[in-house]
XYZ file of C-alpha atoms in Angstrom:
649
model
C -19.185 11.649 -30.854
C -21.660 8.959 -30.902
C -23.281 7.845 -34.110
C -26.694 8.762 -34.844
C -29.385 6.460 -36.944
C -29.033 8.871 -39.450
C -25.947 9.112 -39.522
C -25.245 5.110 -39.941
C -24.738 4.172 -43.670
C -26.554 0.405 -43.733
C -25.468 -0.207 -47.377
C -22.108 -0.958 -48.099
C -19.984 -2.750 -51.172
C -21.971 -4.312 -53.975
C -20.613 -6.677 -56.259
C -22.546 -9.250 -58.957
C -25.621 -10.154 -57.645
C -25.113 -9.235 -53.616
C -25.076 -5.785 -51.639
C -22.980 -5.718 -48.701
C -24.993 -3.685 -45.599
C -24.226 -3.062 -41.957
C -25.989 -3.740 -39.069
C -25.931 -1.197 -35.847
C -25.887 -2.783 -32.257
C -28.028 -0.437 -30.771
C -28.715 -0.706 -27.112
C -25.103 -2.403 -27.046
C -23.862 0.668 -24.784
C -26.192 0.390 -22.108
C -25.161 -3.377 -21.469
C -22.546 -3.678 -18.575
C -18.832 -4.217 -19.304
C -19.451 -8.392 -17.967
C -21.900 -8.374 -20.341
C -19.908 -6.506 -22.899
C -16.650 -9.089 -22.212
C -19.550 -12.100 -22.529
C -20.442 -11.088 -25.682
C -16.626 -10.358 -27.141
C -15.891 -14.270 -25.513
C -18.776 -15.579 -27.548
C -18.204 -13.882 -30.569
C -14.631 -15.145 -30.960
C -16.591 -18.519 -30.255
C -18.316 -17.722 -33.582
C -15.664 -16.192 -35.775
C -13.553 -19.779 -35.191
C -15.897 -22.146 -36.970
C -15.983 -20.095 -40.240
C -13.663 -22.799 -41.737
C -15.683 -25.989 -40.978
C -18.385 -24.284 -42.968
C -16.174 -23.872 -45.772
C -15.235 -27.634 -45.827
C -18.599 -28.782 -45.242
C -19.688 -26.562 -48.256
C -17.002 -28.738 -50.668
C -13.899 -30.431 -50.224
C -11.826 -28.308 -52.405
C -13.551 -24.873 -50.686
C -11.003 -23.812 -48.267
C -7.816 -24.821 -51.035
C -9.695 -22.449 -53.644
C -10.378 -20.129 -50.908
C -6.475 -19.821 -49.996
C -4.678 -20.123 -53.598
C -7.180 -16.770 -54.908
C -6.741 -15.026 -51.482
C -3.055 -15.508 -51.967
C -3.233 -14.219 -55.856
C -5.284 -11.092 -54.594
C -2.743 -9.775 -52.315
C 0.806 -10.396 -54.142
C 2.341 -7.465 -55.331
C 4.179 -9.665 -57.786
C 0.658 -10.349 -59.493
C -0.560 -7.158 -61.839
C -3.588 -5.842 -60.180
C -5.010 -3.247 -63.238
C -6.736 -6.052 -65.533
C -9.967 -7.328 -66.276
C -9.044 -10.701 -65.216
C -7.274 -9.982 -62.144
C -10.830 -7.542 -61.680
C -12.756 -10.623 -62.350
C -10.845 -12.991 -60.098
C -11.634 -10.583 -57.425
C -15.359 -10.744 -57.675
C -14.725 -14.453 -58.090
C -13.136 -14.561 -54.729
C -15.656 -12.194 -53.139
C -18.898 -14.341 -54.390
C -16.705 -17.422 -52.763
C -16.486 -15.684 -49.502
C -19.480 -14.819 -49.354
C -21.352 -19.160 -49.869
C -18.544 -19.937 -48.109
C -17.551 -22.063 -51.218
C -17.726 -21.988 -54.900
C -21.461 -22.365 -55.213
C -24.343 -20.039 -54.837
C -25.546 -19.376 -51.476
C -29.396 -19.767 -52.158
C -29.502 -21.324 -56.189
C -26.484 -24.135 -55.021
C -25.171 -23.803 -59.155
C -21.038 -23.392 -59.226
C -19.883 -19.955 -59.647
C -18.603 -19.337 -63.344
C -15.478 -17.791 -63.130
C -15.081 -14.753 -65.327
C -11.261 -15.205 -65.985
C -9.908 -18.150 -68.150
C -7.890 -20.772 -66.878
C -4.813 -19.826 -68.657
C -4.762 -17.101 -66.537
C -5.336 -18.399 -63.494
C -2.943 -21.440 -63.649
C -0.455 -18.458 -64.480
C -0.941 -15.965 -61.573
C -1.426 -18.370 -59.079
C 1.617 -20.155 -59.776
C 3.222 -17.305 -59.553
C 2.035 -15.891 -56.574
C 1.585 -19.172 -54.531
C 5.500 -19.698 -55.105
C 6.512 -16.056 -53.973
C 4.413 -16.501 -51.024
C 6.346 -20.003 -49.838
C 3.659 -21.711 -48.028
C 2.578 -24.113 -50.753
C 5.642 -25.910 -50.562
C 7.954 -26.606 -54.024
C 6.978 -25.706 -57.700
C 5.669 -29.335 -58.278
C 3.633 -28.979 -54.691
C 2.031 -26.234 -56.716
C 1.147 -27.029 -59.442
C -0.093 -29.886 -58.200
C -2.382 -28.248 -56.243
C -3.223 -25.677 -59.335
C -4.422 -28.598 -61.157
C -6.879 -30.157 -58.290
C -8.262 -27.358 -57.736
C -8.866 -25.586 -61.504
C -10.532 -28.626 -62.805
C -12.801 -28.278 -59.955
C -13.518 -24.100 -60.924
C -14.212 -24.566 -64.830
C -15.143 -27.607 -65.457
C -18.984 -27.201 -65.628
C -19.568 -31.150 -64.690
C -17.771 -31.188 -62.025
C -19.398 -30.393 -58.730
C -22.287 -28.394 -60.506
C -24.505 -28.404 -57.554
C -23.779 -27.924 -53.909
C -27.299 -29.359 -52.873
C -29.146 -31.342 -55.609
C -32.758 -32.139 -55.718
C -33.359 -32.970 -58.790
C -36.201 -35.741 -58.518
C -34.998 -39.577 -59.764
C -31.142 -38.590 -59.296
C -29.034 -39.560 -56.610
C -29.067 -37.149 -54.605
C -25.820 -37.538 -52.461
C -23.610 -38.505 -55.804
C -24.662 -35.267 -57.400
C -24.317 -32.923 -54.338
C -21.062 -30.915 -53.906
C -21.628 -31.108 -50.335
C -18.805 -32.611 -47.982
C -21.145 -34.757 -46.338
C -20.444 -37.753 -47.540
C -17.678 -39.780 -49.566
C -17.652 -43.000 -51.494
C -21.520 -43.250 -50.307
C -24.909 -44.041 -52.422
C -28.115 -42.065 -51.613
C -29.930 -45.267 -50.661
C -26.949 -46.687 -48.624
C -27.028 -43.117 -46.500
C -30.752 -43.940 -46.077
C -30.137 -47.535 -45.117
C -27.484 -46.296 -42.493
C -29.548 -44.249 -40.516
C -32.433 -45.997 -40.802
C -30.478 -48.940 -38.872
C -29.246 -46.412 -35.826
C -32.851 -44.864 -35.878
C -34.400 -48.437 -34.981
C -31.960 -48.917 -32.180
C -33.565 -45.821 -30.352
C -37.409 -45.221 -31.822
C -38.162 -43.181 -28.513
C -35.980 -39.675 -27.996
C -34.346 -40.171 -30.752
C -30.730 -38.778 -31.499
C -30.195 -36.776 -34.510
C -28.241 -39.132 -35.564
C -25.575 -38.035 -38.673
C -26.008 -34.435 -37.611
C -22.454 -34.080 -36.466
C -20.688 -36.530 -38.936
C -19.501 -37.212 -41.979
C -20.609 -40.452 -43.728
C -17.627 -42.766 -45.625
C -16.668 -45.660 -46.470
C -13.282 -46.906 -45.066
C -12.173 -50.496 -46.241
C -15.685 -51.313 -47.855
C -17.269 -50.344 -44.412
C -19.243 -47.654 -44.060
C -18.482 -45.136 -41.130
C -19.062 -42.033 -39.427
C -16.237 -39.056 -39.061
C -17.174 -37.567 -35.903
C -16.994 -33.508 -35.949
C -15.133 -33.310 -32.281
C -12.335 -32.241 -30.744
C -9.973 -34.860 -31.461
C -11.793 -35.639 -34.682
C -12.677 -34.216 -37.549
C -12.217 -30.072 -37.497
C -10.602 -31.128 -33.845
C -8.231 -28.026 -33.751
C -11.114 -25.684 -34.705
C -13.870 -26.993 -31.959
C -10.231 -26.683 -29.663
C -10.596 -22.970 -30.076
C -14.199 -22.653 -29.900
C -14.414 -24.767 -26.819
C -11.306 -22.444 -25.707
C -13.643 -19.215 -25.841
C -16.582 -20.797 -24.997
C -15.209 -21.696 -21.808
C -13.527 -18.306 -21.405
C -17.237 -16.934 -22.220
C -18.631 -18.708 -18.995
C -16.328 -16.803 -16.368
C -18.760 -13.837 -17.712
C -22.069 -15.604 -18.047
C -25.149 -13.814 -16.555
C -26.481 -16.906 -14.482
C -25.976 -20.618 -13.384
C -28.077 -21.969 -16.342
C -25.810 -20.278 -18.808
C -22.759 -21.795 -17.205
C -24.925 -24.827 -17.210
C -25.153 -24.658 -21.210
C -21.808 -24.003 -21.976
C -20.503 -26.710 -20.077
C -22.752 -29.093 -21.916
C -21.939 -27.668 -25.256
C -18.421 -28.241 -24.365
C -19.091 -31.698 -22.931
C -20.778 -32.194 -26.402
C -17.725 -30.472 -28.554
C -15.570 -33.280 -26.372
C -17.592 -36.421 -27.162
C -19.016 -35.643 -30.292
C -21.865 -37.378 -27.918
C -25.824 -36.428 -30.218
C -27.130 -37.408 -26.505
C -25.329 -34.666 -24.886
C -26.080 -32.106 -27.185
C -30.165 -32.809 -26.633
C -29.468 -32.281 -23.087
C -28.089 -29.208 -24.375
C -31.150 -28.350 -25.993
C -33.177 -28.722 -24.015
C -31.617 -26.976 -21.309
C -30.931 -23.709 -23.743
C -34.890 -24.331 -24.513
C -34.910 -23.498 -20.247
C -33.241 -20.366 -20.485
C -34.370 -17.004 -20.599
C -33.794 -15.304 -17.959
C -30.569 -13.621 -19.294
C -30.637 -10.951 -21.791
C -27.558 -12.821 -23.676
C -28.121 -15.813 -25.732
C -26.393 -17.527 -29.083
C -26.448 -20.289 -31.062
C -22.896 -22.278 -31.778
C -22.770 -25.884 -33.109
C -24.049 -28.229 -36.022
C -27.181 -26.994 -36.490
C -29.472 -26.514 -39.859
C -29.417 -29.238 -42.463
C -30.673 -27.252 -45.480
C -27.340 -27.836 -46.669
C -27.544 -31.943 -46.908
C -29.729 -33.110 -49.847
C -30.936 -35.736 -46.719
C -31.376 -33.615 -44.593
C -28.846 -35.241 -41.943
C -25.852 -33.352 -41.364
C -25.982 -30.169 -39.715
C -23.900 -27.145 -40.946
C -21.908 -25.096 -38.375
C -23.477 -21.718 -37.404
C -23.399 -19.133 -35.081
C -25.065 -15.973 -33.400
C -24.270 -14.019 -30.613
C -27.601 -12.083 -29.626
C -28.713 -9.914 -26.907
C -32.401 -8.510 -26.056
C -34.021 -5.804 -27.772
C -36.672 -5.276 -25.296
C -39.090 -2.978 -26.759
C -40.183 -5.234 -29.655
C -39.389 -8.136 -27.567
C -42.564 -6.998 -25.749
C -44.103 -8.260 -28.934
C -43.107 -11.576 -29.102
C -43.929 -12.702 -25.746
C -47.646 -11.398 -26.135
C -47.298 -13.937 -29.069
C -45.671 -16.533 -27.336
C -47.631 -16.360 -24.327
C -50.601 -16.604 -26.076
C -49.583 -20.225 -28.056
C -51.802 -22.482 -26.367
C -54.671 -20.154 -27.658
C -53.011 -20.317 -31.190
C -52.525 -24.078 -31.040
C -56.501 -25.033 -30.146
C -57.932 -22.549 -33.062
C -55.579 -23.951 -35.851
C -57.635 -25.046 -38.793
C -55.679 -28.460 -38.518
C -57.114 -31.793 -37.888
C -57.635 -31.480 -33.731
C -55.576 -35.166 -33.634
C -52.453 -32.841 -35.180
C -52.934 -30.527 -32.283
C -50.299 -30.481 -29.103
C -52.519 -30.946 -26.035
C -50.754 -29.177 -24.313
C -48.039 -26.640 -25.797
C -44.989 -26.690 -23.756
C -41.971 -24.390 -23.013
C -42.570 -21.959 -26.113
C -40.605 -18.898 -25.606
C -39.868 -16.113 -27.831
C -37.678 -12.722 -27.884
C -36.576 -10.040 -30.117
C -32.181 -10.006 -30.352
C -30.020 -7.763 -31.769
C -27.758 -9.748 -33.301
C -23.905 -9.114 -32.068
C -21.829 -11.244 -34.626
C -22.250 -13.648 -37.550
C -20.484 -16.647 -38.412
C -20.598 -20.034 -39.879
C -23.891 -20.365 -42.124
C -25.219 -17.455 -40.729
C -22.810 -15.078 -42.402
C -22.872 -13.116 -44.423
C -26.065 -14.183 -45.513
C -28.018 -14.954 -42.516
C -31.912 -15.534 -41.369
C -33.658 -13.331 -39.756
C -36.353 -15.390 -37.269
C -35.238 -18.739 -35.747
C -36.985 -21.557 -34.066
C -34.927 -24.243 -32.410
C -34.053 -26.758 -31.444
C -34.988 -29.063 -34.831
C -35.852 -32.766 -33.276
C -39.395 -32.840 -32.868
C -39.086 -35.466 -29.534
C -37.437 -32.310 -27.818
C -40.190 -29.628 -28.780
C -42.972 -32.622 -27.901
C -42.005 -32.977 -24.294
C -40.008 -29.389 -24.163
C -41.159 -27.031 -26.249
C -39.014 -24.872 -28.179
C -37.540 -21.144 -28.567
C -37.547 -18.397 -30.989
C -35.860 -15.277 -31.965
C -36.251 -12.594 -34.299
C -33.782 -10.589 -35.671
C -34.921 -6.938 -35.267
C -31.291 -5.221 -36.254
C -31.288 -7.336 -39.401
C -34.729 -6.877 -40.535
C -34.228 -2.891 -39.785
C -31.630 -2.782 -42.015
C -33.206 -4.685 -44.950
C -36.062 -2.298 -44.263
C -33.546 0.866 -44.225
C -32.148 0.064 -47.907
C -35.261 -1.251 -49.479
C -36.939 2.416 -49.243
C -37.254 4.008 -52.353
C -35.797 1.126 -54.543
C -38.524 1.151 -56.760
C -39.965 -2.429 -56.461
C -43.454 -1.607 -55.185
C -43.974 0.588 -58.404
C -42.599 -1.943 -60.441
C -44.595 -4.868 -59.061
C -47.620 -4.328 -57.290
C -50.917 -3.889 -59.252
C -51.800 -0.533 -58.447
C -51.235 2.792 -56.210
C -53.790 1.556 -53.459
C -52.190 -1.462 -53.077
C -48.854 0.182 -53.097
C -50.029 2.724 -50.301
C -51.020 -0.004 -48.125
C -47.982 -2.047 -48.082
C -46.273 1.127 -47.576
C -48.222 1.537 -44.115
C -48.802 -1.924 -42.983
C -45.868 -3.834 -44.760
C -43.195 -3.630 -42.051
C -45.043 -4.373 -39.256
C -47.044 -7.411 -40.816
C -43.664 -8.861 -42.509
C -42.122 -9.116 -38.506
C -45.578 -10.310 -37.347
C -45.462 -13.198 -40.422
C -41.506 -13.948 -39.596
C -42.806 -14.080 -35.458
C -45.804 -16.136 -35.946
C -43.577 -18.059 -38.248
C -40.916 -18.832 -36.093
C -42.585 -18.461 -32.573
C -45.929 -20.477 -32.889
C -45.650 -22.355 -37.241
C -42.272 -24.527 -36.240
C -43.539 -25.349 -32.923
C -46.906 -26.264 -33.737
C -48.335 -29.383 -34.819
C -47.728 -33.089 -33.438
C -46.426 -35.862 -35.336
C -48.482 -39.395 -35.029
C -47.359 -42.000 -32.595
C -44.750 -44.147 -34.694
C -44.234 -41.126 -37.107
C -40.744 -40.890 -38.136
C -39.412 -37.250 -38.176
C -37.882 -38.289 -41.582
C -40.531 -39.572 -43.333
C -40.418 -36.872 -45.945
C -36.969 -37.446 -47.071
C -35.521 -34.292 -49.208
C -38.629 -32.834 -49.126
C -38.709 -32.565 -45.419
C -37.178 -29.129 -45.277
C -39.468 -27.607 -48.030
C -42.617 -29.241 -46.403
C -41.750 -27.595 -42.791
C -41.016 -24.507 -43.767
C -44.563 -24.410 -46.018
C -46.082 -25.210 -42.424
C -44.631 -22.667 -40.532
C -45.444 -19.725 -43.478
C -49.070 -20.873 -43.364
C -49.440 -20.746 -39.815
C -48.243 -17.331 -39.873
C -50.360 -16.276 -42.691
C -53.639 -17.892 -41.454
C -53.468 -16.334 -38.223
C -51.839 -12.928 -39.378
C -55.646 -11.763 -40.446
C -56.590 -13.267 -37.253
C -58.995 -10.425 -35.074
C -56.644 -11.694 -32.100
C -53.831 -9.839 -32.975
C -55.680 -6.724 -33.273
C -57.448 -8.074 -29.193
C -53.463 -8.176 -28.651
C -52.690 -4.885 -29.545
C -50.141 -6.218 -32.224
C -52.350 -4.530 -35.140
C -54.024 -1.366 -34.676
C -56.445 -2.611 -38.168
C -57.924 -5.774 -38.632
C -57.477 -4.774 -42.435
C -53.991 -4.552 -42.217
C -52.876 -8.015 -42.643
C -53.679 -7.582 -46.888
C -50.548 -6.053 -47.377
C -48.946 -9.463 -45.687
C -50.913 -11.396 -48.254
C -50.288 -9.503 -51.402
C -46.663 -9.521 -51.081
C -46.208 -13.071 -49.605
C -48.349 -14.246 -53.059
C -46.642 -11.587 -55.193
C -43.077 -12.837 -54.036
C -43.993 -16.442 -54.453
C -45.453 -15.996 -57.890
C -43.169 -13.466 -59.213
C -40.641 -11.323 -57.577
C -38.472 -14.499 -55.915
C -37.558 -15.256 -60.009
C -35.148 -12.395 -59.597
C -33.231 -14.706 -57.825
C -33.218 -17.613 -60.393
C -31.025 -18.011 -63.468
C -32.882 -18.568 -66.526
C -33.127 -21.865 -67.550
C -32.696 -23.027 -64.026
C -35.478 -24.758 -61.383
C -36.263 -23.809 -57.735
C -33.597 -25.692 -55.578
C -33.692 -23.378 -52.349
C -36.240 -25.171 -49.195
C -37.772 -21.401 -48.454
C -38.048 -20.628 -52.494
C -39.927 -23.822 -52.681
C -42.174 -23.127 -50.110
C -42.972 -19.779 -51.197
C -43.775 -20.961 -54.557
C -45.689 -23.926 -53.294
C -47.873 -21.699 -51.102
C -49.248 -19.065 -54.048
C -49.388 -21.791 -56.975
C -51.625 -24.098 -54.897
C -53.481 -20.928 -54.128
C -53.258 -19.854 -57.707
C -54.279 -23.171 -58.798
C -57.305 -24.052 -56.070
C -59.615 -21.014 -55.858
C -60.668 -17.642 -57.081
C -59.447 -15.387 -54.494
C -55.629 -14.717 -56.285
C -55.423 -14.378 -60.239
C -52.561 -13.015 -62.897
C -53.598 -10.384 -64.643
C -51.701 -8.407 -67.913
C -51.639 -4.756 -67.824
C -49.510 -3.068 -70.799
C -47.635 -6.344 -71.089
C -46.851 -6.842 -67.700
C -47.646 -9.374 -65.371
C -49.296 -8.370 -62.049
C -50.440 -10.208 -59.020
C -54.530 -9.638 -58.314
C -56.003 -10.746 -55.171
C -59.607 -10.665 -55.712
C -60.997 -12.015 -52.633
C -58.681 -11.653 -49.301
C -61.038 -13.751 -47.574
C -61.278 -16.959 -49.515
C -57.796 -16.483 -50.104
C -57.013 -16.847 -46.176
C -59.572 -19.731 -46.580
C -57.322 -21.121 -48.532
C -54.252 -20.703 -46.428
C -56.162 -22.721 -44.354
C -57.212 -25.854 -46.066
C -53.506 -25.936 -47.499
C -51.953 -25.558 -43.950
C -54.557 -28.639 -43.095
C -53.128 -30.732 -45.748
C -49.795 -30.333 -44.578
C -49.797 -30.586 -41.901
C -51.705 -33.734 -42.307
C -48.542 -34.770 -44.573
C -45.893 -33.850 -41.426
C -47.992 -35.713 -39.034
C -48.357 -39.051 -41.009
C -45.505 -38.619 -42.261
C -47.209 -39.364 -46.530
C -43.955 -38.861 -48.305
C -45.956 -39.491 -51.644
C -48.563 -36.575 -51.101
C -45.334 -34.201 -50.352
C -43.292 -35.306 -53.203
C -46.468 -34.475 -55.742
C -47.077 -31.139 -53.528
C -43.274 -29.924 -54.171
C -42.597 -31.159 -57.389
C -46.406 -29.880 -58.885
C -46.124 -26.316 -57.588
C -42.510 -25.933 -55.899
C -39.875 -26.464 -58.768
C -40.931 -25.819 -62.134
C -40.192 -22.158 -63.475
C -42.674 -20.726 -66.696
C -39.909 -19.740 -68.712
C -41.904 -16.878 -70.539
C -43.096 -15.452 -67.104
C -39.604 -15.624 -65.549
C -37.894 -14.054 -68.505
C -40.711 -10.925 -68.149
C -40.031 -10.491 -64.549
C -36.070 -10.782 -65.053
C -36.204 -7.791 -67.717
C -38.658 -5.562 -65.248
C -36.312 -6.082 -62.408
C -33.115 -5.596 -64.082
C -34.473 -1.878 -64.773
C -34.438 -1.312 -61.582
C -30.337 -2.122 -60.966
C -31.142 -3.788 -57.405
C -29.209 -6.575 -55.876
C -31.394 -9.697 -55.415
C -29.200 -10.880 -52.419
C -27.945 -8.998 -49.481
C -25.879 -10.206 -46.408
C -23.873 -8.417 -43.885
C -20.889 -7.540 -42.503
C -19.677 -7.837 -39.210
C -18.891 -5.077 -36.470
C -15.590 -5.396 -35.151
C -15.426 -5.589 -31.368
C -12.451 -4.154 -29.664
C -11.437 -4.331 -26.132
C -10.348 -1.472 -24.415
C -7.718 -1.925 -22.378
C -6.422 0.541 -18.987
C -2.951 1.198 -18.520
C -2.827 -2.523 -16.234
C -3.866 -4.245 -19.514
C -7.070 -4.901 -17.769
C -10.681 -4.663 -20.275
C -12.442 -2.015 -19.037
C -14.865 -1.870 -22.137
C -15.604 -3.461 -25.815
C -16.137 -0.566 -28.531
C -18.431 -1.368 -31.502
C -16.446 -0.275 -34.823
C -18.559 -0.450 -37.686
C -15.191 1.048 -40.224
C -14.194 -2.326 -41.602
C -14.768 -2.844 -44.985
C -15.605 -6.300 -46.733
C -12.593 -7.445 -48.197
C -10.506 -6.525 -45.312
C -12.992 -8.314 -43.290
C -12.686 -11.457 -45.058
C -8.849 -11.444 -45.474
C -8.315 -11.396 -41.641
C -10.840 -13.708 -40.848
C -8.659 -16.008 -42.942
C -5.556 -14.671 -41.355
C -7.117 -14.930 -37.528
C -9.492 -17.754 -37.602
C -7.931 -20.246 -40.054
């Protein structure tokens, strides 16, 4: 019996600050078994690279990861403790940042079990299990690692960007080793000026050292760095294109390959821009080194993959966006000499996503734009997905939670989101990834890294105010994407109501923004705050409460903010981004953020959700030949994570 939507239970285990949910593959049956097979090739693609994320995360990641997975399932170790409890939720948190730091705040995990305890069990259990080698192989790994887990100065942050520190010293990050901030800079500076025209991304797939006082790159290849790991990638990858829907597809693969070989940056724009090319096929995913949120540089490129097919009604919505850009492009309220002349190659679907991995699990995005060099979406354009399964079931467990009531200023307000809010929020995340990241042109002689660490923060501002300016825009009512030209206010009030208050939930006390996207978000309503009258703070029985007074000067504002940066993209005026970010994008009111901490902790909802993975099984005739790949949606988290370590390791 086939499993209904109401039938499908989208929220799963929840532990500290994270839910667990479940996303269906609808639509998956009606795809053909080559199809089916495609996707089960590609997805083992993605499982594979779960431990280069890891690593890149923090050197001592994937030892941690192994010594607690090893505690949690000896039966020589007494489970039915509070420590042994707490070293479990330790272990789960790790799993789920893929290291010992938070996923979105980048602070080191505080383990809730002392060390005494944990030098004891995993002593004992890493010698029962035999694959740590002798008792002093032990604990000599038992002392690397614990200093690592509770010494507070050690590793604190993942990603710093604190403002005046070094930023690569003081980042966790396995980026780089025995290298200054300003020597990385240098570095890449020097290859940039040997290519100033289609420029490489060069350092995306590398780590940065120094080896004998030299400086050098570790190339992320097969037969480099995480060799044996691309190995098995490039394995199913090329097991993948036996089953690939056309000639371009086959096309990609082999370049990826070609690029997983080399380690070649040049190859893997010629991959980009040919995956830019296709979309024919109603398969697609993403598999390689690709975001670089996770360098304080923004150089290196964290591994990451999606397996996706189409879901072709609301994909019907995107390409009415998409193939409306060049109409989008000439009305922006930007200078006209930051315009593209000419918008090129923008296309733009709805997926279903069909596995996780790397970066993108368990926490994942929901709306991507790629690919990230800005020569390549000049001269090629660019291509963007939404994530319609995803965003369903965020919408799914979000119902009832309380959150509105808590939050927004009044019943009216409430009512509205309640009938416009879902369908505005994918609008925002489509203009946002389909038209905001492609948009814009940089200046002749530009470099695409003038902005330095605030780069990321400064882009992402860009492509939210596209998406909000033209979200109230009459042409997506001409479209048919809005049935209201009024409905775009619920869009507004809770971008400015998240930005202002309801993304603290996410913050420790004490602690500054860190996160790119909670920068931007902040950025975006405190300028607003701070430059008109349309948005105000108002106190109602000792609460705090977002009031937009004027929805019209407030998208005025959008505007002349969206102007000014993308001014600051286009010239490349590092100084005018560093005071944006650090005026309105860091600093938290520690009276406010207390408030909104207390009002949300009423409520008992998780601030951070991520997913876990269907597991894809072949079915098999009595030949051994596939004759189909069932969806099973039973495996829990833990299990999950333990044979991911077990199969993909």
């Amino acid at each position: 019996m086939r499993e209904t939507t109401s039938d499908f239970n989208y929220s799963d285990e929840r532990f500290a600050d994270i839910q667990l949910l479940r996303y269906r593959l609808d639509g998956f049956e009606q795809l053909s078994v080559v199809q089916k097979k495609y996707i089960y090739c590609l997805a083992q693609a993605t499982l594979y690279g779960r431990d280069i994320t890891f690593d890149q995360f923090g050197k001592h990641n994937l030892k941690i990861r192994s010594v607690l997975e090893t505690v949690v399932t000896s039966e020589g170790v007494n489970h039915d403790n509070d420590d042994f409890r707490e070293l479990e939720v330790y272990l789960k948190r790790v799993w789920f940042s893929n290291g010992i730091h938070h996923h979105y705040g980048q602070e080191k995990f505080i383990p809730g079990f002392s060390e005494d305890y944990f030098r004891r069990v995993a002593k004992k259990a890493c010698l029962e299990d035999g694959g740590f080698g002798n008792e002093s192989d032990v604990e000599e790994l038992i002392d690397e690692i614990a200093i690592v887990m509770f010494d507070p100065k050690v590793d604190a942050k993942r990603v710093n960007k604190t403002e005046g520190e070094d930023l690569v010293v003081t980042s966790a990050c396995n980026y780089y080793d025995g290298v200054t901030q300003q020597e990385a800079e240098d570095f890449y500076a020097a290859l940039k000026a040997t290519c100033p025209e289609n420029t490489p991304s060069f350092g995306l797939n590398s780590r940065l050292t120094r080896k004998n006082g030299e400086l050098q790159e570790e190339v992320w290849k097969v037969g480099g760095k995480y060799g044996q790991i691309l190995s098995k990638i490039v394995f199913w990858l090329e097991k993948a294109r036996e089953f690939a829907e056309n000639s371009r597809q086959k096309k990609i693969i082999d370049l990826l390959v070609e690029y997983y070989k080399s380690g070649d940056l040049r190859v893997f724009d010629e991959y980009s821009i040919e995956w830019i090319k296709e979309t024919e096929g109603d398969i697609d995913f993403i598999n390689g080194f690709i975001e670089v949120y996770g360098d304080p540089l923004g150089f290196k490129g964290s591994w990451e993959g999606i397996v996706e097919y189409k879901d072709v009604e609301a994909t019907k919505r995107t390409e009415k966006i998409s193939g409306n850009a060049q109409w989008f492009e000439d009305h922006s309220p930007v200078d006209p000499r930051f315009r593209k002349k000419k918008v090129k190659g923008v296309s733009a679907k709805a997926i279903c996503a069909a596995m996780l991995g790397g970066d993108e699990y368990p926490s994942t995005a929901i709306g991507i734009n790629l690919p990230n060099a800005d020569w390549i979406r000049a001269q090629h354009g660019s291509k963007s997905i939404t994530i319609s399964n995803l965003t369903d079931a965020y919408s799914k467990v979000a119902k009832g939670n309380g959150m509105l009531e808590e939050f927004v200023i009044d019943a009216d307000t409430v009512a509205m989101i309640r009938k416009y809010g879902d369908i505005c929020d994918e609008l925002h995340t489509d203009l946002h990834e389909c038209l905001g990241h492609g948009s814009g042109q940089l200046l002749p002689g530009t470099s695409p890294d003038a902005l330095k660490a605030y780069g990321n923060t400064i882009e992402e501002a860009r492509a939210d105010l596209f998406g909000l300016y033209y979200i109230a825009d009459r042409k997506l009512v001409e479209l048919g994407l809005l049935n209201d030209a009024e409905a775009y206010k619920s869009n507004y009030y809770t971008y400015v109501m998240n930005g202002l208050l309801t993304q603290l939930v996410r913050i420790k006390p004490g602690h500054c923004i860190e996160e790119a996207h909670m920068r931007n978000r902040a950025l975006i309503a405190r300028w607003c705050l701070a430059n008109g009258d349309a948005v105000s703070l108002v106190k109602r029985d000792g609460k705090t409460f977002v009031a937009v007074d004027d929805y019209e000067k407030l998208r005025a504002l959008f505007a002349k903010l969206l102007a000014e940066i993308q001014r600051i993209k286009s010239e490349g005026d590092y100084e005018a981004a560093r005071q944006l970010v650090e005026n309105y994008g860091v600093k938290i009111d520690s009276e406010l953020h207390e408030e909104i901490l207390k009002r949300y902790k009423s409520l008992d909802i998780a601030p951070y959700k991520g997913f876990i993975n269907p597991v894809l099984k072949p079915v098999r005739d009595s030949d051994g030949n596939i004759t189909d790949i069932a969806v099973d949606y039973t495996e829990g988290y833990s299990d999950q994570m333990l044979r991911y370590s077990r199969e993909y390791r």
